[in-house]
Amino acid sequence: MDSFSDISPARLPALLQAMPKAELHIHIEGSLEPELIFALAQRNGVKLPYDSVEDLRAAYAFTNLQSFLDIYYAGASVLIEEQDFYDMARAYFVKAAADNVVHAELFFDPQTHTARGVAMQTVINGLHRACVDAQADFGISAALILCFLRHLSEEEAFDTLAQALPYRDKFIGVGLDSGEVGNPPEKFARVFARCRELGLHLVAHAGEEGPPAYIWTALDVLQVERIDHGVQAMHDPALMQRLARDHIALTVCPLSNLKLCVFPDLAQHNLRALLDAGLAVTINSDDPAYFGGYMNDNFTQTFAALGLEARHAYALARNSFEASFIDEAAKRRYITRLDDCFEGFGR
Ligand code: ADE
Ligand code: ZN
C-alpha cells in the first residue's frame, strides 16, 4: 500500500467509516443497550433495580473495572431464553455492519448465565444462530470465544468447559475476563492447557488494570495467541520487545480504557506509542453499550485525540485481519478488500 500520503486529513473520518475491519474484542453481553435490557426485562418478567432507561444509563459512571462489572452482570440478568441471546447478538451485528465490520469474534460469559439456571445450550445456540445469520444477512463472518470468569475458581472453569464441550463446533476458542487484579492468568494454567489440547484458540485479558507480570504469564503459562487490552505492557521494555518480536496482537479498547479510568483522557492513551513501538495493535469496542461507542466511535475519537493518520488506519485494520482466527485465504481476501478501499480513497 503506497497511497496513504494521497489521502487528505479531511477525508479521514470517511475512510475510517468505509474501511473494512475486524472486531476481536467485544463482550456480547456488553452490547446490551439499556432499551433492550428493559424490553427483555418486561418480556421475561425480570424486576430491575432501575425505574427507567434514563435511570439505568445514569448509573453508567464508572471509576474502575469492578464498578463497571457490577452493573454489567446485573444487566445480563434479563437474558433467559435462546431468543434473548439471539436478539442481543443480532442488535450488535446491525451496528457492526453499519461500521463496516466484516469479521467479528465475540466473547461470551456463560458462567454469568448458567449460575442463574440458564442452560449452556440456550446461551450457545442463541448466539451461534445470530452468527450464522450475520453471514447470510450482512456478509459478516463471525465466531464465538467462551470466556472464563477469573474471579471464580479454576474448578468452576473446568465445569463450564465440560458443559460447553457438547457444543464444541459452535465456538472457536476460550478467553479470560472479569476482575483482573488478584486473579492472575496462572490461576487458570490447567484449564487453558486442556483447552490447548482440545485445539481451541486461546486469548486472555491481561494488563488492562493488572501489571505487566500478568501479560508475561498469559504468554508463558497460558500460551495465549493474543492479549486483550495489554496497555500496561508499556511499563516493561522487555515485554514490549517480546510482544513485538512474536507479533502478539493487542486488542486495545480506547473508549473502554477512558470510561474505566485506565487513562485520564484519550489524548493520554498510549495506543500511538504501542503502534510506534512496532506492536500489532488493533482497535475494538469491548462493551460498546456501556462505554459510549461501537467500532467507528472508537476509531474516530481515538484518531482525533491522538492525531493519527491514514497510515495508522491501514495498519490497525490490517492488524485486525492478521490477528483474527480466520484461515489464511480469508485473511488475504479481507486484506485485498482493505487495499481496494484505500486505493479508492487515494485516487
Ligand atoms: N468483561 C466485560 N468487559 C470486561 C473488561 N473490560 N475487562 C474484564 N472483563 C470484562
Ligand atoms: Zn474486554
Short mmCIF file of C-alpha atoms and ligand atoms in Angstrom, two decimals:
data_model
loop_
_atom_site.label_atom_id
_atom_site.label_comp_id
_atom_site.label_asym_id
_atom_site.label_seq_id
_atom_site.Cartn_x
_atom_site.Cartn_y
_atom_site.Cartn_z
CA MET A 1 0.00 0.00 0.00
CA ASP A 2 1.58 3.28 -1.06
CA SER A 3 -1.38 5.64 -1.39
CA PHE A 4 -1.55 6.91 2.22
CA SER A 5 0.00 10.29 1.50
CA ASP A 6 -2.68 10.96 -1.14
CA ILE A 7 -5.45 10.82 1.47
CA SER A 8 -6.17 14.23 2.96
CA PRO A 9 -6.87 14.54 6.70
CA ALA A 10 -10.32 15.91 5.84
CA ARG A 11 -11.26 12.52 4.36
CA LEU A 12 -10.04 10.55 7.37
CA PRO A 13 -13.45 10.20 9.09
CA ALA A 14 -14.97 8.86 5.84
CA LEU A 15 -12.04 6.48 5.41
CA LEU A 16 -12.36 5.17 8.98
CA GLN A 17 -16.05 4.56 8.35
CA ALA A 18 -15.63 2.91 4.95
CA MET A 19 -12.62 0.69 5.57
CA PRO A 20 -13.37 -2.98 6.21
CA LYS A 21 -12.25 -4.08 9.67
CA ALA A 22 -12.42 -6.97 12.12
CA GLU A 23 -13.58 -6.67 15.70
CA LEU A 24 -11.66 -9.04 18.00
CA HIS A 25 -12.67 -7.78 21.46
CA ILE A 26 -16.40 -7.40 22.06
CA HIS A 27 -18.20 -8.94 25.05
CA ILE A 28 -21.57 -9.63 23.55
CA GLU A 29 -23.25 -9.03 26.94
CA GLY A 30 -21.59 -5.59 26.82
CA SER A 31 -23.56 -4.76 23.68
CA LEU A 32 -26.88 -4.88 25.58
CA GLU A 33 -28.28 -1.37 25.22
CA PRO A 34 -30.46 -0.07 28.08
CA GLU A 35 -33.52 -0.10 25.81
CA LEU A 36 -33.04 -3.81 25.09
CA ILE A 37 -32.37 -4.53 28.79
CA PHE A 38 -35.76 -3.00 29.62
CA ALA A 39 -37.53 -4.76 26.74
CA LEU A 40 -36.11 -8.15 27.77
CA ALA A 41 -36.88 -7.49 31.44
CA GLN A 42 -40.50 -6.89 30.51
CA ARG A 43 -40.63 -9.92 28.18
CA ASN A 44 -39.22 -12.20 30.89
CA GLY A 45 -40.85 -10.66 33.97
CA VAL A 46 -37.48 -9.69 35.48
CA LYS A 47 -37.57 -6.85 38.02
CA LEU A 48 -34.75 -4.32 37.53
CA PRO A 49 -33.44 -2.06 40.30
CA TYR A 50 -33.88 0.94 37.94
CA ASP A 51 -37.12 2.78 37.09
CA SER A 52 -36.30 3.76 33.52
CA VAL A 53 -33.80 3.59 30.68
CA GLU A 54 -32.57 7.05 31.70
CA ASP A 55 -32.16 5.91 35.28
CA LEU A 56 -30.08 2.94 34.19
CA ARG A 57 -27.95 4.98 31.81
CA ALA A 58 -27.30 7.49 34.59
CA ALA A 59 -25.67 4.67 36.58
CA TYR A 60 -23.00 4.28 33.88
CA ALA A 61 -20.43 6.42 35.69
CA PHE A 62 -17.56 4.08 36.37
CA THR A 63 -14.43 4.58 38.44
CA ASN A 64 -12.66 1.32 37.63
CA LEU A 65 -13.25 -2.14 36.12
CA GLN A 66 -15.11 -3.57 39.13
CA SER A 67 -17.55 -0.65 39.32
CA PHE A 68 -18.49 -1.46 35.71
CA LEU A 69 -18.63 -5.25 36.15
CA ASP A 70 -21.20 -4.96 38.96
CA ILE A 71 -23.64 -3.17 36.62
CA TYR A 72 -22.72 -5.31 33.60
CA TYR A 73 -23.54 -8.58 35.38
CA ALA A 74 -26.82 -7.09 36.67
CA GLY A 75 -27.75 -6.06 33.10
CA ALA A 76 -27.13 -9.60 31.82
CA SER A 77 -29.73 -10.98 34.27
CA VAL A 78 -32.54 -10.21 31.78
CA LEU A 79 -31.24 -12.88 29.35
CA ILE A 80 -33.28 -16.04 29.86
CA GLU A 81 -34.42 -17.62 26.57
CA GLU A 82 -32.44 -18.61 23.48
CA GLN A 83 -34.21 -15.85 21.55
CA ASP A 84 -32.90 -13.25 24.05
CA PHE A 85 -29.31 -14.24 23.27
CA TYR A 86 -30.12 -14.17 19.56
CA ASP A 87 -31.73 -10.71 19.79
CA MET A 88 -28.77 -9.30 21.73
CA ALA A 89 -26.22 -10.55 19.19
CA ARG A 90 -28.44 -9.55 16.26
CA ALA A 91 -28.58 -5.96 17.54
CA TYR A 92 -24.77 -5.98 17.74
CA PHE A 93 -24.41 -7.23 14.16
CA VAL A 94 -26.71 -4.46 12.89
CA LYS A 95 -24.33 -1.90 14.48
CA ALA A 96 -21.24 -3.77 13.28
CA ALA A 97 -22.50 -3.87 9.68
CA ALA A 98 -23.11 -0.10 9.77
CA ASP A 99 -19.46 0.34 10.84
CA ASN A 100 -18.15 -1.92 8.06
CA VAL A 101 -17.04 -4.61 10.47
CA VAL A 102 -16.70 -7.60 8.13
CA HIS A 103 -15.44 -10.12 10.67
CA ALA A 104 -16.18 -10.38 14.40
CA GLU A 105 -15.02 -12.69 17.18
CA LEU A 106 -17.49 -12.40 20.05
CA PHE A 107 -16.71 -13.08 23.69
CA PHE A 108 -19.47 -14.51 25.83
CA ASP A 109 -19.57 -15.20 29.58
CA PRO A 110 -21.55 -18.43 30.06
CA GLN A 111 -20.97 -18.57 33.83
CA THR A 112 -22.97 -15.34 34.22
CA HIS A 113 -25.95 -17.23 32.81
CA THR A 114 -25.50 -20.83 33.97
CA ALA A 115 -25.20 -19.55 37.57
CA ARG A 116 -28.78 -18.23 37.18
CA GLY A 117 -30.06 -21.56 35.89
CA VAL A 118 -29.88 -20.78 32.15
CA ALA A 119 -28.68 -23.84 30.23
CA MET A 120 -25.38 -23.70 28.30
CA GLN A 121 -27.30 -24.91 25.24
CA THR A 122 -29.65 -21.89 25.44
CA VAL A 123 -26.73 -19.45 25.52
CA ILE A 124 -24.62 -21.03 22.79
CA ASN A 125 -27.45 -21.88 20.40
CA GLY A 126 -28.91 -18.36 20.51
CA LEU A 127 -25.54 -16.69 19.93
CA HIS A 128 -24.47 -19.17 17.28
CA ARG A 129 -27.68 -18.76 15.28
CA ALA A 130 -27.10 -14.99 15.26
CA CYS A 131 -23.55 -15.60 13.95
CA VAL A 132 -24.86 -17.80 11.13
CA ASP A 133 -27.47 -15.17 10.20
CA ALA A 134 -24.84 -12.40 10.31
CA GLN A 135 -23.04 -14.10 7.44
CA ALA A 136 -26.23 -14.61 5.46
CA ASP A 137 -27.77 -11.18 6.09
CA PHE A 138 -24.77 -8.83 6.43
CA GLY A 139 -21.84 -10.77 4.94
CA ILE A 140 -20.11 -10.67 8.35
CA SER A 141 -18.08 -13.75 9.26
CA ALA A 142 -18.49 -14.30 12.98
CA ALA A 143 -17.31 -16.73 15.64
CA LEU A 144 -17.66 -17.20 19.40
CA ILE A 145 -15.00 -17.24 22.13
CA LEU A 146 -16.07 -18.62 25.52
CA CYS A 147 -14.63 -16.60 28.41
CA PHE A 148 -13.96 -17.98 31.87
CA LEU A 149 -14.69 -15.56 34.72
CA ARG A 150 -11.38 -15.16 36.52
CA HIS A 151 -12.94 -14.14 39.86
CA LEU A 152 -14.32 -17.70 40.03
CA SER A 153 -12.20 -20.82 40.60
CA GLU A 154 -10.35 -22.95 38.08
CA GLU A 155 -12.56 -25.85 39.12
CA GLU A 156 -15.61 -23.83 38.05
CA ALA A 157 -13.88 -23.07 34.75
CA PHE A 158 -13.34 -26.83 34.20
CA ASP A 159 -17.00 -27.43 34.96
CA THR A 160 -18.00 -24.74 32.45
CA LEU A 161 -15.74 -26.26 29.81
CA ALA A 162 -17.36 -29.67 30.36
CA GLN A 163 -20.82 -28.13 29.92
CA ALA A 164 -19.73 -26.40 26.71
CA LEU A 165 -17.93 -29.32 25.04
CA PRO A 166 -21.12 -30.85 23.56
CA TYR A 167 -21.26 -27.59 21.52
CA ARG A 168 -17.54 -27.60 20.64
CA ASP A 169 -18.30 -26.95 16.96
CA LYS A 170 -20.03 -23.66 17.86
CA PHE A 171 -17.10 -21.83 19.48
CA ILE A 172 -13.52 -21.39 18.31
CA GLY A 173 -11.63 -20.52 21.47
CA VAL A 174 -11.54 -19.55 25.11
CA GLY A 175 -10.65 -16.32 26.91
CA LEU A 176 -10.29 -15.00 30.43
CA ASP A 177 -12.16 -11.94 31.68
CA SER A 178 -13.77 -10.24 34.73
CA GLY A 179 -11.87 -8.68 37.68
CA GLU A 180 -8.19 -8.82 36.84
CA VAL A 181 -6.21 -7.67 39.87
CA GLY A 182 -5.73 -10.56 42.30
CA ASN A 183 -6.75 -13.14 39.67
CA PRO A 184 -3.56 -13.75 37.64
CA PRO A 185 -3.57 -15.87 34.47
CA GLU A 186 -1.63 -18.70 36.16
CA LYS A 187 -4.71 -19.40 38.31
CA PHE A 188 -6.12 -20.99 35.10
CA ALA A 189 -2.98 -22.82 33.91
CA ARG A 190 -4.50 -26.32 33.88
CA VAL A 191 -7.79 -25.45 32.23
CA PHE A 192 -6.01 -23.49 29.48
CA ALA A 193 -3.64 -26.44 28.96
CA ARG A 194 -6.68 -28.67 28.48
CA CYS A 195 -8.24 -26.19 26.04
CA ARG A 196 -4.98 -26.15 24.08
CA GLU A 197 -5.10 -29.95 23.84
CA LEU A 198 -8.64 -29.62 22.51
CA GLY A 199 -7.40 -27.38 19.69
CA LEU A 200 -9.18 -24.27 20.94
CA HIS A 201 -7.74 -20.83 20.29
CA LEU A 202 -6.52 -19.10 23.46
CA VAL A 203 -6.72 -15.44 24.47
CA ALA A 204 -6.78 -13.65 27.83
CA HIS A 205 -7.43 -10.20 29.24
CA ALA A 206 -4.12 -9.07 30.72
CA GLY A 207 -2.62 -5.70 31.52
CA GLU A 208 -5.92 -3.82 31.46
CA GLU A 209 -5.63 -2.79 35.13
CA GLY A 210 -3.24 -5.57 36.12
CA PRO A 211 0.57 -5.43 35.99
CA PRO A 212 2.89 -6.44 33.11
CA ALA A 213 3.62 -9.64 35.09
CA TYR A 214 0.10 -10.83 34.16
CA ILE A 215 0.89 -10.35 30.46
CA TRP A 216 4.08 -12.42 30.86
CA THR A 217 2.18 -15.29 32.48
CA ALA A 218 -0.67 -15.09 29.96
CA LEU A 219 2.00 -15.64 27.29
CA ASP A 220 4.32 -18.07 29.06
CA VAL A 221 1.93 -20.08 31.25
CA LEU A 222 -1.39 -19.92 29.37
CA GLN A 223 0.32 -19.65 25.94
CA VAL A 224 -2.30 -17.30 24.58
CA GLU A 225 -2.24 -16.15 20.95
CA ARG A 226 -3.47 -12.61 21.61
CA ILE A 227 -3.56 -10.30 24.62
CA ASP A 228 -6.83 -8.49 25.33
CA HIS A 229 -6.05 -4.87 26.31
CA GLY A 230 -2.36 -5.21 27.23
CA VAL A 231 -1.89 -1.45 27.57
CA GLN A 232 0.12 -1.85 30.80
CA ALA A 233 2.89 -3.54 28.73
CA MET A 234 4.24 -0.03 28.19
CA HIS A 235 5.75 -0.14 31.70
CA ASP A 236 8.04 -3.08 30.83
CA PRO A 237 10.53 -2.59 27.95
CA ALA A 238 11.49 -6.29 27.84
CA LEU A 239 7.82 -7.22 27.50
CA MET A 240 7.37 -4.67 24.70
CA GLN A 241 10.24 -6.33 22.83
CA ARG A 242 8.75 -9.76 23.36
CA LEU A 243 5.31 -8.66 22.07
CA ALA A 244 6.88 -7.04 19.01
CA ARG A 245 9.22 -9.96 18.29
CA ASP A 246 6.49 -12.58 18.49
CA HIS A 247 3.84 -10.47 16.71
CA ILE A 248 1.44 -10.90 19.62
CA ALA A 249 -1.60 -8.76 18.85
CA LEU A 250 -3.10 -6.47 21.49
CA THR A 251 -6.86 -5.95 21.27
CA VAL A 252 -6.94 -2.40 22.61
CA CYS A 253 -10.25 -0.75 23.55
CA PRO A 254 -9.74 3.02 23.84
CA LEU A 255 -13.22 4.16 24.93
CA SER A 256 -13.33 1.34 27.49
CA ASN A 257 -9.98 2.48 28.91
CA LEU A 258 -11.33 6.02 29.10
CA LYS A 259 -14.61 5.07 30.80
CA LEU A 260 -12.88 2.74 33.29
CA CYS A 261 -10.30 5.43 34.13
CA VAL A 262 -7.29 3.46 32.85
CA PHE A 263 -6.25 6.75 31.16
CA PRO A 264 -7.46 10.17 32.32
CA ASP A 265 -8.33 11.24 28.77
CA LEU A 266 -8.00 9.87 25.24
CA ALA A 267 -5.18 12.27 24.39
CA GLN A 268 -3.11 10.47 27.01
CA HIS A 269 -3.90 6.98 25.72
CA ASN A 270 -0.77 5.02 24.77
CA LEU A 271 -2.19 3.41 21.60
CA ARG A 272 0.02 5.53 19.35
CA ALA A 273 3.12 4.71 21.40
CA LEU A 274 2.28 1.00 21.22
CA LEU A 275 1.93 1.24 17.42
CA ASP A 276 5.17 3.23 17.14
CA ALA A 277 6.94 0.52 19.15
CA GLY A 278 6.01 -1.96 16.41
CA LEU A 279 3.27 -3.82 18.26
CA ALA A 280 0.36 -5.43 16.42
CA VAL A 281 -2.29 -3.13 17.87
CA THR A 282 -5.99 -3.37 17.00
CA ILE A 283 -8.92 -1.12 17.98
CA ASN A 284 -12.05 -2.67 19.49
CA SER A 285 -15.17 -1.67 21.42
CA ASP A 286 -15.12 -4.05 24.47
CA ASP A 287 -18.59 -3.24 25.91
CA PRO A 288 -19.98 -0.64 23.50
CA ALA A 289 -23.40 -0.20 25.13
CA TYR A 290 -21.68 0.83 28.38
CA PHE A 291 -18.68 2.78 27.11
CA GLY A 292 -20.33 5.19 24.70
CA GLY A 293 -19.43 3.79 21.33
CA TYR A 294 -19.12 1.00 18.81
CA MET A 295 -16.17 0.39 16.49
CA ASN A 296 -16.22 3.57 14.45
CA ASP A 297 -16.74 5.73 17.53
CA ASN A 298 -13.59 4.15 18.94
CA PHE A 299 -11.69 4.80 15.72
CA THR A 300 -12.82 8.38 15.13
CA GLN A 301 -12.42 9.56 18.72
CA THR A 302 -9.00 7.93 19.10
CA PHE A 303 -7.75 9.31 15.77
CA ALA A 304 -8.90 12.82 16.71
CA ALA A 305 -7.38 12.68 20.19
CA LEU A 306 -4.02 11.26 19.09
CA GLY A 307 -3.67 12.94 15.68
CA LEU A 308 -3.45 9.62 13.88
CA GLU A 309 -3.33 9.45 10.07
CA ALA A 310 -4.36 7.24 7.15
CA ARG A 311 -1.27 5.05 7.50
CA HIS A 312 -2.30 4.26 11.08
CA ALA A 313 -5.81 3.39 9.91
CA TYR A 314 -4.39 0.95 7.40
CA ALA A 315 -2.07 -0.65 9.98
CA LEU A 316 -4.87 -1.03 12.55
CA ALA A 317 -7.35 -2.55 10.08
CA ARG A 318 -4.71 -4.83 8.58
CA ASN A 319 -3.63 -5.95 12.06
CA SER A 320 -7.25 -6.82 12.86
CA PHE A 321 -7.37 -9.29 9.98
CA GLU A 322 -3.86 -10.66 10.54
CA ALA A 323 -4.61 -11.27 14.24
CA SER A 324 -8.01 -12.88 13.63
CA PHE A 325 -8.62 -16.62 13.80
CA ILE A 326 -9.85 -16.96 10.21
CA ASP A 327 -7.91 -19.07 7.71
CA GLU A 328 -5.10 -17.59 5.63
CA ALA A 329 -7.13 -17.44 2.42
CA ALA A 330 -9.90 -15.46 4.14
CA LYS A 331 -7.30 -13.11 5.64
CA ARG A 332 -5.86 -12.44 2.17
CA ARG A 333 -9.34 -11.76 0.78
CA TYR A 334 -10.13 -9.25 3.53
CA ILE A 335 -6.75 -7.52 3.14
CA THR A 336 -7.34 -7.21 -0.61
CA ARG A 337 -10.67 -5.52 0.17
CA LEU A 338 -8.83 -3.20 2.55
CA ASP A 339 -6.24 -2.36 -0.12
CA ASP A 340 -9.00 -1.66 -2.65
CA CYS A 341 -10.71 0.67 -0.19
CA PHE A 342 -7.52 2.65 0.40
CA GLU A 343 -6.76 2.81 -3.32
CA GLY A 344 -10.27 4.19 -3.90
CA PHE A 345 -9.61 6.95 -1.35
CA GLY A 346 -6.16 7.72 -2.74
CA ARG A 347 -7.43 8.41 -6.22
N1 ADE B 1 -15.93 -8.27 31.00
C1 ADE B 1 -16.57 -7.40 30.19
N2 ADE B 1 -15.77 -6.36 29.91
C2 ADE B 1 -14.60 -6.58 30.54
C3 ADE B 1 -13.38 -5.88 30.62
N3 ADE B 1 -13.18 -4.72 30.01
N4 ADE B 1 -12.40 -6.41 31.38
C4 ADE B 1 -12.59 -7.57 32.02
N5 ADE B 1 -13.71 -8.26 31.95
C5 ADE B 1 -14.72 -7.78 31.22
ZN ZN B 2 -12.85 -6.97 27.49
#
